[in-house]
Amino acid sequence: MRVAMIDNSRGWGGAEQVMLLVASKLRERGHEVTVFVREGGALVEPFRKAGHDVCAVPRKGLGLLTGVARTASEIRRGRFDLIHVHRNHDLVVGKIASVAAGLPMLLTQHCLLGSTSSSIINLADRIVAVSGFIGDDMKRRFPVLSGKVQVIHNGIDLTPFKEPRPGFWEKVPAVAGAKPLLGVIGYFYKNQEELIAMMPRVREKLPQAKLVIIGKDDEKQPALETLAAELGVADAVHFPGKIPYAEIGDAMAGLDFNVSAFRREGCALNVLESLAVGTPFVGYRSGSYPELAIDGETGVLVDDQDQFVEALARLSADPELVASMRQRAREDAFVRFDLNRMVDDYVDRYREMAGERG
């Protein structure tokens, strides 16, 4: 099959990582993929480096119309089987190309829709939601989509996580010897403040506990550091910065627990990665987390801060339970979150859509 993928993002996040994983696996299987991305954006080099056909077009200012026209023209001439857009922001561009080329369009929705999406969300012929949480929200708010939405949970390339080395943090003096060592990874808009706010209570029960907040955000980090200082837990909160992806598995394996206070997660790749290396997840019973972590088996889901703190204390006092969770987490991740499973599901959708067109 020939697939045209469109993503207008300026930066790089989970949606873009999934797009690259899908595109690379499709090419490995003999399909052809061309990606249409923002000129000068963060997607250009990673996709080119991975060997993909990249069409970088202007998407701002006076160049916007030129970029849209070029995208539609290239897709119309390219004899593609379908168009796959990876954000609802690209639905209009995708629809213009879809009409021009007479192709069906698939949307993958990675996060909750904003209020401005109501006028364009029905432009897609089919929609993949990355979790039931996202899909159910779409169907509740836009009943017209009920027959279009299907769920395909994200998958990851499990190869780098097969043999993790858990000693990653022992060489970091700021957290070496912490027990338990808690970790959260992701952009700093995911409610890291609440995790810091819980640390005084966590340390009352677990005096050696420390929290590592993995990622880089020069704008938001100073406020998080100030909060930790004001709460008297600056020594218990460490910011290691961005960790290279090649080392993420080892970093995750070195944590006692992967934690999150975010409540609107679409389908977090870092949770899948932590489970793949056997690190239990502790977070709120909200968003997609109940679909990713099996409560009591691969992690613990909680409803409030009291339960959150108690769960960390209980798990830290029960190494046998944690050991069983680690083993179960790996087993489950390697079955449910394998990249090949995700791509199989996408190929099925592609063939259905191309067949309907034909």
Short mmCIF file of C-alpha atoms in Angstrom, two decimals:
data_model
loop_
_atom_site.label_atom_id
_atom_site.label_comp_id
_atom_site.label_asym_id
_atom_site.label_seq_id
_atom_site.Cartn_x
_atom_site.Cartn_y
_atom_site.Cartn_z
CA MET A 1 0.00 0.00 0.00
CA ARG A 2 0.99 3.64 -0.45
CA VAL A 3 0.19 5.86 2.51
CA ALA A 4 0.44 9.65 2.76
CA MET A 5 0.93 10.79 6.36
CA ILE A 6 0.36 14.41 7.39
CA ASP A 7 1.48 16.11 10.62
CA ASN A 8 1.79 19.86 11.04
CA SER A 9 3.42 19.77 14.48
CA ARG A 10 6.22 22.18 15.30
CA GLY A 11 7.63 20.02 18.07
CA TRP A 12 8.14 16.37 18.94
CA GLY A 13 6.00 14.33 21.32
CA GLY A 14 4.28 11.01 21.74
CA ALA A 15 2.07 11.44 18.67
CA GLU A 16 5.09 12.06 16.47
CA GLN A 17 6.93 9.10 17.99
CA VAL A 18 3.98 6.84 17.21
CA MET A 19 3.81 8.21 13.67
CA LEU A 20 7.49 7.41 13.13
CA LEU A 21 7.08 3.91 14.58
CA VAL A 22 4.12 3.14 12.33
CA ALA A 23 5.78 4.59 9.22
CA SER A 24 9.01 2.67 9.83
CA LYS A 25 7.27 -0.64 10.46
CA LEU A 26 5.09 -0.17 7.37
CA ARG A 27 8.18 0.39 5.22
CA GLU A 28 9.83 -2.66 6.77
CA ARG A 29 6.82 -4.68 5.63
CA GLY A 30 7.09 -3.42 2.07
CA HIS A 31 4.54 -0.60 2.12
CA GLU A 32 5.41 2.88 0.85
CA VAL A 33 5.02 5.94 3.07
CA THR A 34 5.49 9.62 2.31
CA VAL A 35 5.24 12.10 5.18
CA PHE A 36 4.08 15.69 4.71
CA VAL A 37 5.39 17.85 7.53
CA ARG A 38 6.03 21.45 8.47
CA GLU A 39 9.05 23.04 6.84
CA GLY A 40 11.69 23.67 9.52
CA GLY A 41 9.74 21.66 12.09
CA ALA A 42 11.04 18.99 14.46
CA LEU A 43 9.75 16.10 12.34
CA VAL A 44 11.87 16.71 9.25
CA GLU A 45 15.21 15.33 10.40
CA PRO A 46 14.00 12.28 12.40
CA PHE A 47 11.95 11.04 9.44
CA ARG A 48 14.71 11.73 6.92
CA LYS A 49 17.26 10.07 9.18
CA ALA A 50 14.98 7.02 9.34
CA GLY A 51 15.03 6.90 5.54
CA HIS A 52 11.50 8.09 4.83
CA ASP A 53 10.33 10.14 1.86
CA VAL A 54 9.74 13.56 3.43
CA CYS A 55 7.87 16.44 1.82
CA ALA A 56 8.46 19.52 3.98
CA VAL A 57 6.09 22.36 3.11
CA PRO A 58 5.56 25.88 4.49
CA ARG A 59 2.70 26.00 6.97
CA LYS A 60 2.75 29.52 8.33
CA GLY A 61 2.19 33.07 7.17
CA LEU A 62 1.90 33.70 3.46
CA GLY A 63 3.37 30.29 2.75
CA LEU A 64 0.39 28.47 4.27
CA LEU A 65 -1.69 28.43 1.09
CA THR A 66 1.32 27.38 -0.95
CA GLY A 67 2.03 24.54 1.48
CA VAL A 68 -1.57 23.31 1.42
CA ALA A 69 -1.70 23.46 -2.36
CA ARG A 70 1.61 21.59 -2.69
CA THR A 71 0.49 18.90 -0.25
CA ALA A 72 -2.76 18.35 -2.16
CA SER A 73 -0.95 18.33 -5.51
CA GLU A 74 1.75 15.88 -4.41
CA ILE A 75 -0.81 13.51 -2.91
CA ARG A 76 -3.03 13.72 -5.99
CA ARG A 77 -0.09 12.81 -8.24
CA GLY A 78 1.34 10.17 -5.93
CA ARG A 79 -1.19 7.41 -6.48
CA PHE A 80 -1.63 6.80 -2.78
CA ASP A 81 -4.20 4.43 -1.31
CA LEU A 82 -5.18 6.67 1.59
CA ILE A 83 -4.28 9.66 3.73
CA HIS A 84 -3.44 9.30 7.42
CA VAL A 85 -3.41 12.45 9.55
CA HIS A 86 -2.08 12.29 13.09
CA ARG A 87 -3.70 15.33 14.64
CA ASN A 88 -7.14 16.87 14.31
CA HIS A 89 -5.36 20.15 13.49
CA ASP A 90 -4.51 18.66 10.10
CA LEU A 91 -8.03 17.62 9.16
CA VAL A 92 -8.67 20.59 6.87
CA VAL A 93 -5.42 20.12 4.95
CA GLY A 94 -6.03 16.39 4.83
CA LYS A 95 -9.58 16.86 3.57
CA ILE A 96 -8.46 19.20 0.79
CA ALA A 97 -5.94 16.57 -0.33
CA SER A 98 -8.52 13.83 0.13
CA VAL A 99 -11.03 15.52 -2.15
CA ALA A 100 -8.38 16.47 -4.70
CA ALA A 101 -7.05 12.92 -4.92
CA GLY A 102 -10.30 11.03 -4.29
CA LEU A 103 -8.79 9.22 -1.30
CA PRO A 104 -10.18 8.19 2.09
CA MET A 105 -8.71 9.87 5.17
CA LEU A 106 -7.94 8.32 8.53
CA LEU A 107 -7.37 10.42 11.67
CA THR A 108 -5.48 9.18 14.70
CA GLN A 109 -6.54 11.18 17.75
CA HIS A 110 -3.93 11.12 20.52
CA CYS A 111 -5.45 13.56 23.03
CA LEU A 112 -8.76 15.02 24.16
CA LEU A 113 -10.37 17.28 21.59
CA GLY A 114 -10.56 21.00 22.20
CA SER A 115 -13.73 23.04 21.82
CA THR A 116 -12.64 24.36 18.43
CA SER A 117 -12.76 20.87 16.87
CA SER A 118 -16.56 20.64 16.58
CA SER A 119 -16.71 22.18 13.10
CA ILE A 120 -14.09 19.91 11.50
CA ILE A 121 -13.96 16.65 13.44
CA ASN A 122 -16.38 14.87 11.10
CA LEU A 123 -14.14 15.46 8.07
CA ALA A 124 -12.29 12.17 8.64
CA ASP A 125 -13.70 9.03 7.05
CA ARG A 126 -12.46 6.89 9.94
CA ILE A 127 -10.98 7.77 13.32
CA VAL A 128 -8.57 5.82 15.48
CA ALA A 129 -8.52 6.78 19.14
CA VAL A 130 -5.38 5.71 21.00
CA SER A 131 -7.45 4.65 24.02
CA GLY A 132 -11.02 4.03 25.06
CA PHE A 133 -10.72 7.15 27.20
CA ILE A 134 -10.15 9.29 24.10
CA GLY A 135 -12.65 7.40 21.97
CA ASP A 136 -15.45 7.49 24.53
CA ASP A 137 -14.97 11.22 25.03
CA MET A 138 -15.18 11.83 21.29
CA LYS A 139 -18.39 9.81 20.92
CA ARG A 140 -19.97 11.43 23.97
CA ARG A 141 -19.29 14.95 22.75
CA PHE A 142 -19.88 14.25 19.07
CA PRO A 143 -22.47 11.44 18.70
CA VAL A 144 -22.18 11.69 14.90
CA LEU A 145 -18.77 10.01 15.23
CA SER A 146 -20.06 6.86 16.92
CA GLY A 147 -19.80 4.75 13.77
CA LYS A 148 -16.38 6.09 12.81
CA VAL A 149 -14.31 5.67 15.98
CA GLN A 150 -12.21 2.60 16.72
CA VAL A 151 -9.59 2.11 19.41
CA ILE A 152 -6.00 1.08 18.68
CA HIS A 153 -3.80 1.34 21.75
CA ASN A 154 -0.31 2.62 21.15
CA GLY A 155 2.48 0.11 20.85
CA ILE A 156 6.25 0.41 21.23
CA ASP A 157 9.32 -1.25 19.80
CA LEU A 158 10.04 -3.63 22.66
CA THR A 159 13.54 -4.56 21.46
CA PRO A 160 15.40 -1.89 23.52
CA PHE A 161 13.53 -2.98 26.66
CA LYS A 162 14.23 -6.72 26.61
CA GLU A 163 17.38 -6.60 28.75
CA PRO A 164 17.28 -3.44 30.90
CA ARG A 165 20.10 -2.64 33.31
CA PRO A 166 18.58 -1.35 36.58
CA GLY A 167 21.69 0.35 37.99
CA PHE A 168 21.18 3.57 36.04
CA TRP A 169 20.58 5.88 39.05
CA GLU A 170 23.35 4.47 41.24
CA LYS A 171 25.83 6.75 39.44
CA VAL A 172 23.71 9.86 40.15
CA PRO A 173 24.77 11.17 43.58
CA ALA A 174 21.60 13.22 44.08
CA VAL A 175 19.40 10.11 44.17
CA ALA A 176 21.76 7.19 44.80
CA GLY A 177 20.45 5.11 47.70
CA ALA A 178 16.92 6.55 47.59
CA LYS A 179 14.25 4.11 48.71
CA PRO A 180 11.88 4.20 47.05
CA LEU A 181 12.96 6.08 43.96
CA LEU A 182 9.94 7.52 42.18
CA GLY A 183 10.06 8.79 38.62
CA VAL A 184 7.89 10.74 36.22
CA ILE A 185 8.77 11.42 32.60
CA GLY A 186 7.17 13.80 30.13
CA TYR A 187 6.49 17.41 29.33
CA PHE A 188 6.11 19.56 32.43
CA TYR A 189 2.43 20.31 31.87
CA LYS A 190 1.43 16.88 33.18
CA ASN A 191 0.74 17.94 36.76
CA GLN A 192 4.22 17.35 38.15
CA GLU A 193 3.27 20.03 40.72
CA GLU A 194 0.95 17.63 42.50
CA LEU A 195 3.63 14.98 42.80
CA ILE A 196 5.96 17.53 44.40
CA ALA A 197 3.13 18.66 46.69
CA MET A 198 2.74 15.06 47.90
CA MET A 199 6.41 14.58 48.69
CA PRO A 200 6.28 15.98 52.27
CA ARG A 201 3.62 13.38 53.14
CA VAL A 202 5.47 10.66 51.26
CA ARG A 203 8.63 11.40 53.24
CA GLU A 204 6.77 11.24 56.54
CA LYS A 205 6.14 7.58 55.78
CA LEU A 206 9.21 6.94 53.63
CA PRO A 207 12.04 9.26 54.77
CA GLN A 208 14.46 8.05 52.07
CA ALA A 209 12.04 8.55 49.18
CA LYS A 210 13.05 10.75 46.27
CA LEU A 211 11.38 11.86 43.06
CA VAL A 212 13.09 12.32 39.70
CA ILE A 213 11.29 14.54 37.19
CA ILE A 214 12.68 13.53 33.81
CA GLY A 215 12.52 15.93 30.89
CA LYS A 216 13.59 19.40 29.85
CA ASP A 217 11.44 22.51 30.19
CA ASP A 218 13.45 25.65 30.89
CA GLU A 219 10.27 27.71 31.23
CA LYS A 220 8.39 25.57 33.76
CA GLN A 221 11.23 23.97 35.74
CA PRO A 222 12.09 27.04 37.88
CA ALA A 223 8.53 27.14 39.27
CA LEU A 224 8.71 23.43 40.12
CA GLU A 225 12.06 23.92 41.85
CA THR A 226 10.64 26.85 43.82
CA LEU A 227 7.66 24.76 44.91
CA ALA A 228 9.92 21.96 46.14
CA ALA A 229 12.00 24.47 48.11
CA GLU A 230 8.94 26.10 49.66
CA LEU A 231 7.66 22.70 50.77
CA GLY A 232 11.02 21.76 52.25
CA VAL A 233 11.63 18.85 49.88
CA ALA A 234 14.18 20.37 47.48
CA ASP A 235 16.61 17.61 48.45
CA ALA A 236 13.98 15.01 47.57
CA VAL A 237 13.21 16.26 44.05
CA HIS A 238 15.81 15.88 41.31
CA PHE A 239 15.71 17.18 37.73
CA PRO A 240 18.09 15.07 35.61
CA GLY A 241 17.07 16.77 32.36
CA LYS A 242 16.32 14.94 29.15
CA ILE A 243 17.60 11.38 29.00
CA PRO A 244 18.60 9.97 25.57
CA TYR A 245 16.04 7.51 24.28
CA ALA A 246 18.67 4.77 24.09
CA GLU A 247 18.99 5.02 27.89
CA ILE A 248 15.32 5.38 28.79
CA GLY A 249 14.83 1.67 29.37
CA ASP A 250 17.68 1.56 31.87
CA ALA A 251 16.44 4.73 33.55
CA MET A 252 12.94 3.32 33.90
CA ALA A 253 14.24 -0.02 35.17
CA GLY A 254 16.21 1.80 37.86
CA LEU A 255 13.06 3.32 39.36
CA ASP A 256 11.07 1.61 42.06
CA PHE A 257 7.83 3.09 40.72
CA ASN A 258 6.77 5.10 37.70
CA VAL A 259 4.29 7.67 39.01
CA SER A 260 1.89 10.20 37.53
CA ALA A 261 -0.65 12.69 38.85
CA PHE A 262 -1.92 13.54 35.37
CA ARG A 263 -5.62 12.82 34.84
CA ARG A 264 -6.12 13.28 31.09
CA GLU A 265 -3.48 10.99 29.57
CA GLY A 266 -4.34 9.68 26.11
CA CYS A 267 -2.04 6.63 25.95
CA ALA A 268 1.33 7.34 27.55
CA LEU A 269 4.30 5.73 25.83
CA ASN A 270 6.38 6.15 29.00
CA VAL A 271 3.92 3.98 30.93
CA LEU A 272 4.22 1.26 28.29
CA GLU A 273 8.00 1.55 28.42
CA SER A 274 8.12 1.37 32.21
CA LEU A 275 5.89 -1.70 32.27
CA ALA A 276 8.06 -3.30 29.58
CA VAL A 277 11.12 -3.09 31.86
CA GLY A 278 9.10 -4.28 34.85
CA THR A 279 8.61 -1.03 36.75
CA PRO A 280 5.16 -0.88 38.38
CA PHE A 281 2.97 2.16 37.74
CA VAL A 282 1.22 4.20 40.44
CA GLY A 283 -1.22 6.87 39.33
CA TYR A 284 -4.77 8.08 39.34
CA ARG A 285 -7.66 5.94 38.16
CA SER A 286 -8.35 8.30 35.28
CA GLY A 287 -7.48 8.99 31.67
CA SER A 288 -6.14 5.91 29.90
CA TYR A 289 -4.26 4.57 32.92
CA PRO A 290 -6.92 1.92 33.77
CA GLU A 291 -6.44 0.57 30.24
CA LEU A 292 -2.65 0.40 30.53
CA ALA A 293 -1.90 -0.71 34.09
CA ILE A 294 -3.71 -3.66 35.65
CA ASP A 295 -4.65 -2.51 39.14
CA GLY A 296 -3.08 -4.76 41.75
CA GLU A 297 -1.08 -6.74 39.18
CA THR A 298 1.18 -4.36 37.22
CA GLY A 299 0.62 -1.29 39.35
CA VAL A 300 -1.81 0.48 41.63
CA LEU A 301 -4.51 2.96 40.63
CA VAL A 302 -5.79 5.44 43.20
CA ASP A 303 -8.54 8.02 43.55
CA ASP A 304 -6.98 10.71 45.73
CA GLN A 305 -3.75 11.85 47.37
CA ASP A 306 -4.34 9.88 50.56
CA GLN A 307 -4.59 6.66 48.57
CA PHE A 308 -1.58 7.67 46.49
CA VAL A 309 0.67 8.07 49.53
CA GLU A 310 -0.69 4.93 51.17
CA ALA A 311 -0.11 2.90 48.00
CA LEU A 312 3.55 3.94 47.85
CA ALA A 313 4.01 3.08 51.53
CA ARG A 314 2.25 -0.27 51.19
CA LEU A 315 4.20 -1.31 48.12
CA SER A 316 7.51 -0.23 49.65
CA ALA A 317 6.82 -2.49 52.63
CA ASP A 318 6.01 -5.52 50.48
CA PRO A 319 8.98 -6.45 48.25
CA GLU A 320 7.43 -9.79 47.33
CA LEU A 321 4.35 -8.06 45.90
CA VAL A 322 6.52 -5.61 43.99
CA ALA A 323 8.62 -8.46 42.58
CA SER A 324 5.48 -10.20 41.32
CA MET A 325 4.26 -6.92 39.82
CA ARG A 326 7.55 -6.48 38.01
CA GLN A 327 7.30 -9.89 36.42
CA ARG A 328 3.62 -9.50 35.54
CA ALA A 329 4.23 -6.02 34.08
CA ARG A 330 6.83 -7.33 31.65
CA GLU A 331 4.68 -10.27 30.61
CA ASP A 332 1.66 -8.08 29.98
CA ALA A 333 3.54 -5.35 28.14
CA PHE A 334 5.17 -7.80 25.74
CA VAL A 335 1.74 -9.18 24.84
CA ARG A 336 -0.48 -6.10 24.72
CA PHE A 337 1.82 -3.26 23.71
CA ASP A 338 4.01 -4.75 21.00
CA LEU A 339 4.55 -2.46 18.02
CA ASN A 340 3.67 -5.23 15.56
CA ARG A 341 0.23 -5.61 17.14
CA MET A 342 -0.44 -1.88 16.70
CA VAL A 343 0.74 -1.86 13.08
CA ASP A 344 -1.31 -4.99 12.29
CA ASP A 345 -4.39 -3.12 13.47
CA TYR A 346 -3.54 -0.05 11.38
CA VAL A 347 -2.95 -2.15 8.26
CA ASP A 348 -6.37 -3.76 8.80
CA ARG A 349 -7.95 -0.28 8.92
CA TYR A 350 -6.02 0.80 5.83
CA ARG A 351 -7.17 -2.23 3.85
CA GLU A 352 -10.78 -1.77 4.92
CA MET A 353 -10.72 1.87 3.83
CA ALA A 354 -8.95 1.17 0.55
CA GLY A 355 -11.38 -1.68 -0.12
CA GLU A 356 -14.36 0.53 0.52
CA ARG A 357 -12.93 3.04 -1.92
CA GLY A 358 -12.31 0.36 -4.54
#
